[in-house]
XYZ file of C-alpha atoms in Angstrom:
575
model
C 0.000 0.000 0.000
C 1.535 3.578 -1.133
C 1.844 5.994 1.758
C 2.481 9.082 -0.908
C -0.747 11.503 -0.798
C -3.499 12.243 -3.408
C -2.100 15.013 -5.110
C -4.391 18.206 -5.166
C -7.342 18.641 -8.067
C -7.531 21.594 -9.954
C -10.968 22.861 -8.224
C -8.625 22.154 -4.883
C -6.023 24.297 -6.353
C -7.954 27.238 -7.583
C -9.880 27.177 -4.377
C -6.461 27.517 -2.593
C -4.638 30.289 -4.778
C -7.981 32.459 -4.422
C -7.932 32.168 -0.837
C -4.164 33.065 -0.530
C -5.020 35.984 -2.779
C -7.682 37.521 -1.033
C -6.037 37.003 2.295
C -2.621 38.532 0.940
C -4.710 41.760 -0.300
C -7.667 41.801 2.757
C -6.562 40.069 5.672
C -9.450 38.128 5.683
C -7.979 34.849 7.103
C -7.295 36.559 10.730
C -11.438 37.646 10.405
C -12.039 33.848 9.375
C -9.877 32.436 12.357
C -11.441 35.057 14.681
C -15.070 34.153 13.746
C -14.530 30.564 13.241
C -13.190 30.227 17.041
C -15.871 32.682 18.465
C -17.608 30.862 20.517
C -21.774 31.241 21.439
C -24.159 30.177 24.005
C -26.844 27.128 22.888
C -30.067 28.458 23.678
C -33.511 28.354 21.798
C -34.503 32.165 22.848
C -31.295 33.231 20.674
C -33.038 32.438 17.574
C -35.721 35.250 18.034
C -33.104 37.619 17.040
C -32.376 35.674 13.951
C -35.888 35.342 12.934
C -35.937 39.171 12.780
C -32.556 39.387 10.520
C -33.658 36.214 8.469
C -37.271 38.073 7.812
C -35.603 41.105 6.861
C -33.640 39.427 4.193
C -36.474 38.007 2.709
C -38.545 41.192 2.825
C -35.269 42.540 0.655
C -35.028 39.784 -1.820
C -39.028 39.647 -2.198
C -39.094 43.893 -2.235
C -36.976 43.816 -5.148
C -38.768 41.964 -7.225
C -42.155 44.215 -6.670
C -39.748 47.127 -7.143
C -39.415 46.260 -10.790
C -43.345 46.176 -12.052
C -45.180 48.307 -9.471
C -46.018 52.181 -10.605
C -45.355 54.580 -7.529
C -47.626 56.953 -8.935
C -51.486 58.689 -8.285
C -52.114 59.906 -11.730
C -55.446 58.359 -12.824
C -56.257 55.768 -14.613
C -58.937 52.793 -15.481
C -58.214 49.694 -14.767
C -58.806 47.320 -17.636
C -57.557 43.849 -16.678
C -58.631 39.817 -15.458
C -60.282 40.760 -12.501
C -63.552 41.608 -14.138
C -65.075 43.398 -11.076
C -62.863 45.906 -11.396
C -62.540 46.537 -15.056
C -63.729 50.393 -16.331
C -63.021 51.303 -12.043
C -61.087 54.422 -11.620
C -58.341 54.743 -10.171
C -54.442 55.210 -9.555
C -51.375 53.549 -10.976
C -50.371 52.579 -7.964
C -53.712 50.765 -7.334
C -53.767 49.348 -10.964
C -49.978 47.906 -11.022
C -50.784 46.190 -7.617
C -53.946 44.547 -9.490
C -51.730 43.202 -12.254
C -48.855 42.444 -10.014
C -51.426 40.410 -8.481
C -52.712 38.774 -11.672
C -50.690 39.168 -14.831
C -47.364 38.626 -13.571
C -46.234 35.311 -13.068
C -45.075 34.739 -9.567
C -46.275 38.550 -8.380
C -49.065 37.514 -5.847
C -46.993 34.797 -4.525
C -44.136 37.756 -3.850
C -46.452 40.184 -2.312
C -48.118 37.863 0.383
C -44.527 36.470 1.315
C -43.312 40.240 1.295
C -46.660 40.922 3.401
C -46.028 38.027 5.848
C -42.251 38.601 6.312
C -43.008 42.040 7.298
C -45.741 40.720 10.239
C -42.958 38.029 11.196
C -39.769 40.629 11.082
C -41.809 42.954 13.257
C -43.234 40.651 15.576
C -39.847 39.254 16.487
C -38.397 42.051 16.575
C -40.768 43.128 19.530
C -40.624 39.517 21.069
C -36.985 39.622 21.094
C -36.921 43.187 22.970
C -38.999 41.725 25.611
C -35.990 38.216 25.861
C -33.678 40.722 26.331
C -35.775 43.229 28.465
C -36.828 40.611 30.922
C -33.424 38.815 31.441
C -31.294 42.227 31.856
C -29.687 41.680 28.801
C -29.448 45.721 28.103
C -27.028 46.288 31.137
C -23.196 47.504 30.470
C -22.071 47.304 28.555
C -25.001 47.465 26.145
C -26.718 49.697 26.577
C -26.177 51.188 23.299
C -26.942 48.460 21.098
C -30.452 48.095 23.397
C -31.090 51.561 21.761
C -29.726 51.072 18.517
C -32.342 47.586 18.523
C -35.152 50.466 19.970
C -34.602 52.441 16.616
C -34.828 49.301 14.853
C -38.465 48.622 16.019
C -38.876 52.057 15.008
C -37.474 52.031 11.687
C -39.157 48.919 10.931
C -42.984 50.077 12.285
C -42.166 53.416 9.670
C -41.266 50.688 6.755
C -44.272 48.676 7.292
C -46.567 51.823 7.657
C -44.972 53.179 4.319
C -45.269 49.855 2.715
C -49.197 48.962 3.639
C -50.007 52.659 2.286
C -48.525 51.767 -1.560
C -51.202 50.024 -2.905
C -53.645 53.221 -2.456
C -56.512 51.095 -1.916
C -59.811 51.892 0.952
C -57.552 49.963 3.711
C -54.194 52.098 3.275
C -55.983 55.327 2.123
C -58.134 55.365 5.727
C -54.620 54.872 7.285
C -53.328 58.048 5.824
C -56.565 59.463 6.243
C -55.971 59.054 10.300
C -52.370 60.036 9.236
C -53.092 63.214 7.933
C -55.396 64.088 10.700
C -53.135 63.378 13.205
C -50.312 65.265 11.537
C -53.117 68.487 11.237
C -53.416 68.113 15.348
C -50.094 69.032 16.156
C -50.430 72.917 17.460
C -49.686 76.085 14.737
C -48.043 73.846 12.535
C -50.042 70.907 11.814
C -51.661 72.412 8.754
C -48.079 73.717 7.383
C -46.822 69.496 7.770
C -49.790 67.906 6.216
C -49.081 70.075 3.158
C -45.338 69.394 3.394
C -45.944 65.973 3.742
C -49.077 65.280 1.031
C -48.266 67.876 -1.773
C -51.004 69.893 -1.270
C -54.664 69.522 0.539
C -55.376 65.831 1.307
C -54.680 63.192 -0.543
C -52.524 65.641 -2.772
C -50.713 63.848 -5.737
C -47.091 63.200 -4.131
C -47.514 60.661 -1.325
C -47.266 57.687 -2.661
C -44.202 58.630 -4.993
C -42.809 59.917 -1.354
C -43.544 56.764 0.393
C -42.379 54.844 -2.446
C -38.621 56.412 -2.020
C -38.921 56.250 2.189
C -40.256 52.341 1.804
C -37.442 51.067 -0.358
C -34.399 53.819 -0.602
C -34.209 55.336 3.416
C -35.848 52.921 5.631
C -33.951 50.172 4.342
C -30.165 51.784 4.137
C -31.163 52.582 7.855
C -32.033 49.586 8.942
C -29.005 47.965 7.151
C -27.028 50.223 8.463
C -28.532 49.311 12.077
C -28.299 45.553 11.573
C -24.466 45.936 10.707
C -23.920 47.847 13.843
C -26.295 45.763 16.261
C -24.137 42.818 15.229
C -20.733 43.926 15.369
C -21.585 45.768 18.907
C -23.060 41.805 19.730
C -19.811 40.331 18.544
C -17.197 42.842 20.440
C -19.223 42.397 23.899
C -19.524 38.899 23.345
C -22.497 36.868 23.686
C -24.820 36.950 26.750
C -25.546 33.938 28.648
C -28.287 32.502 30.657
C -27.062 31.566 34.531
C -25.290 28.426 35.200
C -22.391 26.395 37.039
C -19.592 27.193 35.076
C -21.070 30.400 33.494
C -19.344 33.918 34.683
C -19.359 37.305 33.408
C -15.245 36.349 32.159
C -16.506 33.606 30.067
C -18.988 31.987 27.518
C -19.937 28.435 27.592
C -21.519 27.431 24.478
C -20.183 26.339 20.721
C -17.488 27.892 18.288
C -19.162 29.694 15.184
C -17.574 26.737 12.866
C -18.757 24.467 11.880
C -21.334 23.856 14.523
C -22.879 27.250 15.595
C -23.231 27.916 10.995
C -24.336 25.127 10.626
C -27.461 26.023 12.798
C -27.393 29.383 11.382
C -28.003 27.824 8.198
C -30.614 25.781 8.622
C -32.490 28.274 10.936
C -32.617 30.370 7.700
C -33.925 27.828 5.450
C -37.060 27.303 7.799
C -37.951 30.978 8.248
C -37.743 31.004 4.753
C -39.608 28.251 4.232
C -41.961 29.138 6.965
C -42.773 32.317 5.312
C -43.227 30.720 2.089
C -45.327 27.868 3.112
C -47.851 30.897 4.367
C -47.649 33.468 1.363
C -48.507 30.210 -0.874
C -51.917 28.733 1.773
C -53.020 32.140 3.332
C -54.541 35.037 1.778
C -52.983 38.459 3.232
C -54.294 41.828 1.927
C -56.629 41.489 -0.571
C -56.682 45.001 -2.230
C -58.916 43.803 -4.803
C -61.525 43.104 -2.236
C -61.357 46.400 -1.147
C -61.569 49.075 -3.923
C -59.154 52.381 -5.065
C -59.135 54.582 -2.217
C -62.497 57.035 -1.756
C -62.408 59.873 0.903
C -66.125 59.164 1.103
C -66.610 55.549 2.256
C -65.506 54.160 5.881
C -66.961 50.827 6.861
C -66.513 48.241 9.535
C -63.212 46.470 9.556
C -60.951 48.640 8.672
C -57.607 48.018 10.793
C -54.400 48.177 10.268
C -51.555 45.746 10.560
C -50.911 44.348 14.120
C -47.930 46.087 14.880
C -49.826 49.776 14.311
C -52.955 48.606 16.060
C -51.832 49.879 19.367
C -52.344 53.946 18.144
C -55.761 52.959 16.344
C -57.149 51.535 19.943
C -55.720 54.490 21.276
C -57.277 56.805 19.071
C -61.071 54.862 19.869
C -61.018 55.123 23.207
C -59.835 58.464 23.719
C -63.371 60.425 24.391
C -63.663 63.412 21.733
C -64.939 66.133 23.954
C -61.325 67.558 24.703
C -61.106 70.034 22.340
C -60.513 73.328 23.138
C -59.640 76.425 21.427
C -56.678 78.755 21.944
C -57.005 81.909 20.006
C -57.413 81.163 16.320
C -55.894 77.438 17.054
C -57.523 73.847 17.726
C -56.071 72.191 20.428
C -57.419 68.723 19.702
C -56.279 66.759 22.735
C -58.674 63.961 21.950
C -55.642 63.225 19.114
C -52.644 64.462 20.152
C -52.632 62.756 23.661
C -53.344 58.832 22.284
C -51.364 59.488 18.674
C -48.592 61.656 20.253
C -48.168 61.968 23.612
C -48.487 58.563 24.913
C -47.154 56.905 22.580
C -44.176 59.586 22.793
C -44.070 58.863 26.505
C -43.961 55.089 26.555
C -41.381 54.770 23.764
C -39.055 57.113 25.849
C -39.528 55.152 28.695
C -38.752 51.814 26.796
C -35.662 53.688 25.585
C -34.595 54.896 28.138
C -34.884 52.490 30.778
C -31.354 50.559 30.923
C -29.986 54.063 31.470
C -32.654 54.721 34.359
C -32.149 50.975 35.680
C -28.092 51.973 36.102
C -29.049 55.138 37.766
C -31.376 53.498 40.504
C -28.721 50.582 40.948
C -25.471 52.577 41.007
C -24.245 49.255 39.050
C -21.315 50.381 37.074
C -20.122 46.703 36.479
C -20.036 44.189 32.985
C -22.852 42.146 33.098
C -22.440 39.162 30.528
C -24.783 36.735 32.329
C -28.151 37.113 31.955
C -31.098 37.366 35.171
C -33.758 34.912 36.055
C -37.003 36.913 35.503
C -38.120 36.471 38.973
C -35.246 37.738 40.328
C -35.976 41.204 39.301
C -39.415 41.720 40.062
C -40.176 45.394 39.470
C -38.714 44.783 36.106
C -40.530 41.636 35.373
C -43.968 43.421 36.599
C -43.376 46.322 34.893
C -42.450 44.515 31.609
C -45.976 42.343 31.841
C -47.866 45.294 32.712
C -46.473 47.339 29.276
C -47.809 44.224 27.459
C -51.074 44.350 28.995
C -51.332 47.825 27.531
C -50.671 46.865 24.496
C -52.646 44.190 24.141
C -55.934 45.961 25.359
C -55.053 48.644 23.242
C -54.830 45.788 20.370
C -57.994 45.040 21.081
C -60.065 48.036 21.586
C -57.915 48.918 17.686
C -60.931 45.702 16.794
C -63.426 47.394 18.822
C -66.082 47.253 15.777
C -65.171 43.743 14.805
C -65.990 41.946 18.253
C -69.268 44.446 18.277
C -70.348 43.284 14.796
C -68.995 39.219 15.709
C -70.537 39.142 19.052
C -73.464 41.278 18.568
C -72.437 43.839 21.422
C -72.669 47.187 22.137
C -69.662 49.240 20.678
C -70.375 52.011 23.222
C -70.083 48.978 26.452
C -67.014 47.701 24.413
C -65.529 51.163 24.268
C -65.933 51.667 27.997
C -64.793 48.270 29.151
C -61.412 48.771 27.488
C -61.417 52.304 28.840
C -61.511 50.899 32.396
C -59.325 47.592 31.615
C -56.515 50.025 30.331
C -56.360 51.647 33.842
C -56.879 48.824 35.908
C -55.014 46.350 33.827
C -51.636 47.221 33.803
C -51.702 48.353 37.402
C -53.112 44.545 38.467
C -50.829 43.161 35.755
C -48.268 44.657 38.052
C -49.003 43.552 41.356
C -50.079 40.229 40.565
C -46.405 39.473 38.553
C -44.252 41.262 41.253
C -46.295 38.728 44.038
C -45.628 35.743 41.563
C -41.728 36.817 41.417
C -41.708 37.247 44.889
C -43.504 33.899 46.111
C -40.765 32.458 43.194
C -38.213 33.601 45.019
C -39.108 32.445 48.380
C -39.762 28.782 46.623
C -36.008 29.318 45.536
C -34.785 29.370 48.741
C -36.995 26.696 49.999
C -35.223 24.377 47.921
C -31.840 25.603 48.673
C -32.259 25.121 52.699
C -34.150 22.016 52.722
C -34.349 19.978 49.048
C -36.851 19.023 47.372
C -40.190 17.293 48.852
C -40.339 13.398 48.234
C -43.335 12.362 49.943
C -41.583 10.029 51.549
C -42.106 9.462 55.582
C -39.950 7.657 57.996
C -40.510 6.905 61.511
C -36.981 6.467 64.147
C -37.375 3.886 66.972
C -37.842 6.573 69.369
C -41.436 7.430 67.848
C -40.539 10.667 65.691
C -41.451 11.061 61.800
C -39.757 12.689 59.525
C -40.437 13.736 55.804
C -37.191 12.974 53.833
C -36.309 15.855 51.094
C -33.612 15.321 48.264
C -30.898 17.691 48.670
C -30.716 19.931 44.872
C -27.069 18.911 43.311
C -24.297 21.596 42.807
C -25.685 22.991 39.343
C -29.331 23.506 40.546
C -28.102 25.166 43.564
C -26.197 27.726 41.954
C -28.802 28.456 39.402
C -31.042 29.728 42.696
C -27.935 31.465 44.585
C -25.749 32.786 41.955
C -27.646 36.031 41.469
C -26.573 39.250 43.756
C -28.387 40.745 45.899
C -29.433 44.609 44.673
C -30.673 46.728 47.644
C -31.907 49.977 48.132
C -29.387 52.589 47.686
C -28.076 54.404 50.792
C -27.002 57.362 50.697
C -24.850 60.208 52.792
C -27.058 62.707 55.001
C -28.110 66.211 53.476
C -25.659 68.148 55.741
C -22.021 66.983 56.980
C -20.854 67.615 60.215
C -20.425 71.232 60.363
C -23.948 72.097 59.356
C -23.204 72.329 55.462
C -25.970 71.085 53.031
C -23.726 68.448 50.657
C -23.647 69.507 47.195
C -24.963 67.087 45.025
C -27.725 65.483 47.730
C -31.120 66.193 46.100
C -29.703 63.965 42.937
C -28.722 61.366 45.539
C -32.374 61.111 47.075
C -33.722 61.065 44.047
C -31.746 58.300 43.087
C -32.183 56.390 46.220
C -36.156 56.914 45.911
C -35.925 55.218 42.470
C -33.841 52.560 44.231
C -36.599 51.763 46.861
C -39.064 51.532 44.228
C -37.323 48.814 42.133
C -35.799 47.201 45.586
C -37.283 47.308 48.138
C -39.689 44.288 47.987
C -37.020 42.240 47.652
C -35.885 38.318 48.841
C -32.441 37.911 49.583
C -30.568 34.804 48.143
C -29.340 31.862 50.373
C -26.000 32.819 51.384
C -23.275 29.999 52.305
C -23.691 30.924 55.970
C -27.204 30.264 55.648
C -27.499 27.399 53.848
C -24.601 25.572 56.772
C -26.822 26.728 59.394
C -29.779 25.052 57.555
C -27.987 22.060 57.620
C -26.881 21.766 60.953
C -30.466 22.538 62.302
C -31.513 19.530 60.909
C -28.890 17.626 63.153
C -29.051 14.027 62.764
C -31.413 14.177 59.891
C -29.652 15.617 57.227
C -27.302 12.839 56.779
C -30.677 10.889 56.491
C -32.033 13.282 53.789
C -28.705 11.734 51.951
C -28.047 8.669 52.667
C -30.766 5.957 51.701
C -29.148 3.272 53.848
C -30.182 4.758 57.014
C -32.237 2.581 59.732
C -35.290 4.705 59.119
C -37.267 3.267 56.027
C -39.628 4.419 53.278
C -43.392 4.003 54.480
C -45.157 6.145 51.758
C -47.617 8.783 51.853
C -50.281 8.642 54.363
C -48.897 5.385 56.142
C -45.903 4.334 58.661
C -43.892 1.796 59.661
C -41.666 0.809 62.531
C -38.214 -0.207 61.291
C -38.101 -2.858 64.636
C -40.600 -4.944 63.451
C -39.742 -5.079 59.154
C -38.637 -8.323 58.204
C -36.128 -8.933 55.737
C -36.580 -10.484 52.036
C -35.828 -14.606 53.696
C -38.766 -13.763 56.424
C -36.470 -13.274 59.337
C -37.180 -10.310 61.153
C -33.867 -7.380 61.901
């Protein structure tokens, strides 16, 4: 048998010299050694994030394809085509180069609905993996930066989908912008001045959709590109966040390397989204514009919503009551829409923004955090989390305040209130009830730290006394419930020092340590070493029986005992 080697092919050989080429001119081997040996955390909530860049890809390979036959345009025009209801309608070229899209171009409906769907899916993981990373403290320093650069995402992506639903200038999109340009009209003094900026002209104008058109698929896009590139290099140069475990610090990362095993499953992930997507543009109907007309100022009917993700400011707008106008001087102040279009909304979104930076401030926590929290352990954060969801979703739902009216055959005006009250009293019971269910999680944490878990199992010693026996929680469960610190209430220096002088710098301070007791002070403390030996020495004899199976005291079951001095043994003989 030869022991000389198989000399290289030709595809071998041209694979090699173009890899010693570009890494001779680009350095790209040191990025390829870098990435292949970076090394990420196995975990199925990591995938949300792909989802969102995997949906976005398909919303670009799918946009570009409409790009090339739809007309961004509002001159007029009649519609002559195979969808014989609408033949001799009037109406734009937008509307009319949707309707062939849809029908005369092989392929085109199939691309809209999977453009359509991907843009639900990219927006609804984006906002599910905000909340992963909200609930688990994944936005603390040293990232807080890319928690606001993935906050202008959501942003940029509820503006793309906006622009995007509005192109086909159909009833659905045109009542959008009708709510649009009425909102827009509220702002004070220079409402009027915008909606003319922003239409062309009096409402609908003849520029919008041309606009839109160049926002949806020129500026949006490079933004969000732009935004993707720097979320992921800002993920790569902090290093992947981890959930808690034995073996899992804030100095290192327990998971795979990026080749072959963590591409791999980047791979594949991408193929089912894709798939996923496609599998419901080809079985589910999604915007039917040809069910719904060219947009008419005139009609408004039943039904008319908008996508999920820009419900939220139409329930807003329906529950707000619409005597709250008032006027100043020549002006409308229309607070029935400025406070649920703009002010709320306004106020929320800074909050969301806002809040690692007003989490670090109440904390005083200037340290790397690389592994992630248990939910429950942050319970003013957890609550406060749920309770923002609430809001949404009763908002959600009063945006379909006509639809369960007409489905159910109740009262709008009942409806209308109920969701006014639930969207006081929601969130605030949403609160309490998840801070108590953190809380009473907690105290079940340390529970099973100090005494194990229950077994149902009863033993009886000669001298008479019964015990329950408990299974002590191995060395990687108990540092899941321990490992997390303990974050009090800030304390803080008194107003004046010892001569009498007010300390400069105090009023910050108690504002700071008010914050502090709001998050923190409801709090239970984790098991410390000390207490968790003293635990086990109060048990005395029994702990060793808690262990050790082979004691003299025996299993008798639930609900029945028996007395180890009278068991016989398997041959009949008694002990």
């Amino acid at each position: 048998m030869s022991d000389l080697k198989t000399p290289p092919t030709r595809t071998a050989k041209a694979a090699g010299a173009t890899a010693d080429y570009l890494d001779q001119r680009t350095g790209i081997g040191g990025a390829v050694k870098f990435f292949a040996r970076k090394v990420f955390p196995d975990h199925w909530s990591f995938f949300l994030g792909e989802i969102a860049l995997y949906s976005f890809v398909t919303l670009l390979i799918s946009g570009v394809f409409l790009t090339l036959f739809f007309v961004p345009s509002m001159a007029e025009t009649h519609y002559e085509g195979p969808w014989p209801s609408m033949n001799g309608v009037e109406m734009s070229e937008a509307m009319a180069s949707t309707l062939r899209l849809s029908f005369e171009v092989r392929g085109g409906l199939l691309m809209r609905q999977i453009h359509h769907w991907a843009a639900l899916i990219f927006m609804a993981s984006i906002v599910v993996h905000m909340m992963r990373v909200f609930f688990t403290g994944a936005f603390r320093k040293p990232r807080e930066i890319n928690w606001v650069v993935g906050f202008v995402l959501m942003i940029l992506g509820l503006a793309a989908g906006f622009s995007g639903y509005s192109l086909p200038d159909d009833v659905l999109s045109g009542n959008g912008l009708r709510i649009t340009d009425g909102v827009v009209k509220a702002i004070p003094i220079l409402g009027s001045f915008l909606s003319y900026f922003v239409f062309g002209g009096e409402f609908p104008g003849h520029d919008l959709i041309p606009r839109l058109f160049t926002v949806h698929i020129l500026l949006v896009p490079g933004l969000i590109l732009a935004l993707v590139g720097l979320h992921l290099f800002l993920m790569v140069m902090h290093k992947h966040t981890q959930y808690p475990g034995s073996g899992r610090t804030n100095s290192n990362v327990v998971g795979f390397p990026a080749l072959p095993a963590y591409a791999g499953k980047l791979m594949f992930n991408l193929f089912v989204v894709f798939g996923v997507i496609a599998l419901m543009a080809g079985t589910m109907s999604i915007n039917p514009v040809w069910n719904y007309g060219p947009y008419d100022p005139s009609p408004v009917s039943a039904g008319a919503q908008p996508d999920w993700y820009m419900l939220f400011l139409e329930g807003a707008l329906r529950l707000m009551p619409g005597q709250t106008e008032f006027m100043i001087g020549q002006y409308t102040l229309s607070l029935n829409v400025l406070i649920p279009a703009m002010i709320v909304p306004g106020i929320l979104f800074t909050l969301l923004a806002a809040y690692p930076f007003i989490e670090a401030f109440a904390t005083g926590d200037k340290n790397e955090h690389h592994v992630l929290d248990r939910p429950r352990n942050r319970p003013f954060r957890t609550a406060f989390g749920v309770s923002l969801l609430v809001a949404f979703a009763i908002l959600v739902l009063a945006g379909s305040n006509d639809l369960i009216a007409t489905h159910f055959h109740l009262s709008i005006n009942d409806i209308t209130w109920a969701f006014r009250v639930l969207l006081f009293v929601g969130p605030w019971l949403s609160f309490v009830i998840t801070k108590r269910v953190c809380l009473g999680l907690q105290r079940k944490d340390r529970e099973l730290v100090l005494h194990g878990h229950e077994t149902g199992r009863i033993v009886r010693y000669a001298s008479g006394e019964y015990i329950e026996v408990h299974k002590p929680l191995d060395a990687h469960e108990r540092w899941l419930r321990v490992q997390h610190e303990a974050v009090r209430p800030l304390e803080i220096e008194p107003a004046e020092d010892s001569r009498g002088v007010r300390r400069k710098g105090y009023r910050t301070d108690r504002l700071r340590q008010r914050l502090s007791q709001v998050f923190y002070e409801d709090r239970v403390e984790p098991v410390t070493p000390a207490e968790l030996a003293a635990a086990h020495a109060a048990h005395g004899g029994h702990a060793d029986h808690e262990i050790d199976a082979s004691h003299t005291p025996v299993q008798v079951g639930a609900g029945s005992t028996t007395d180890p001095a009278s068991e016989t043994t398997p041959d009949g003989r008694n002990r």
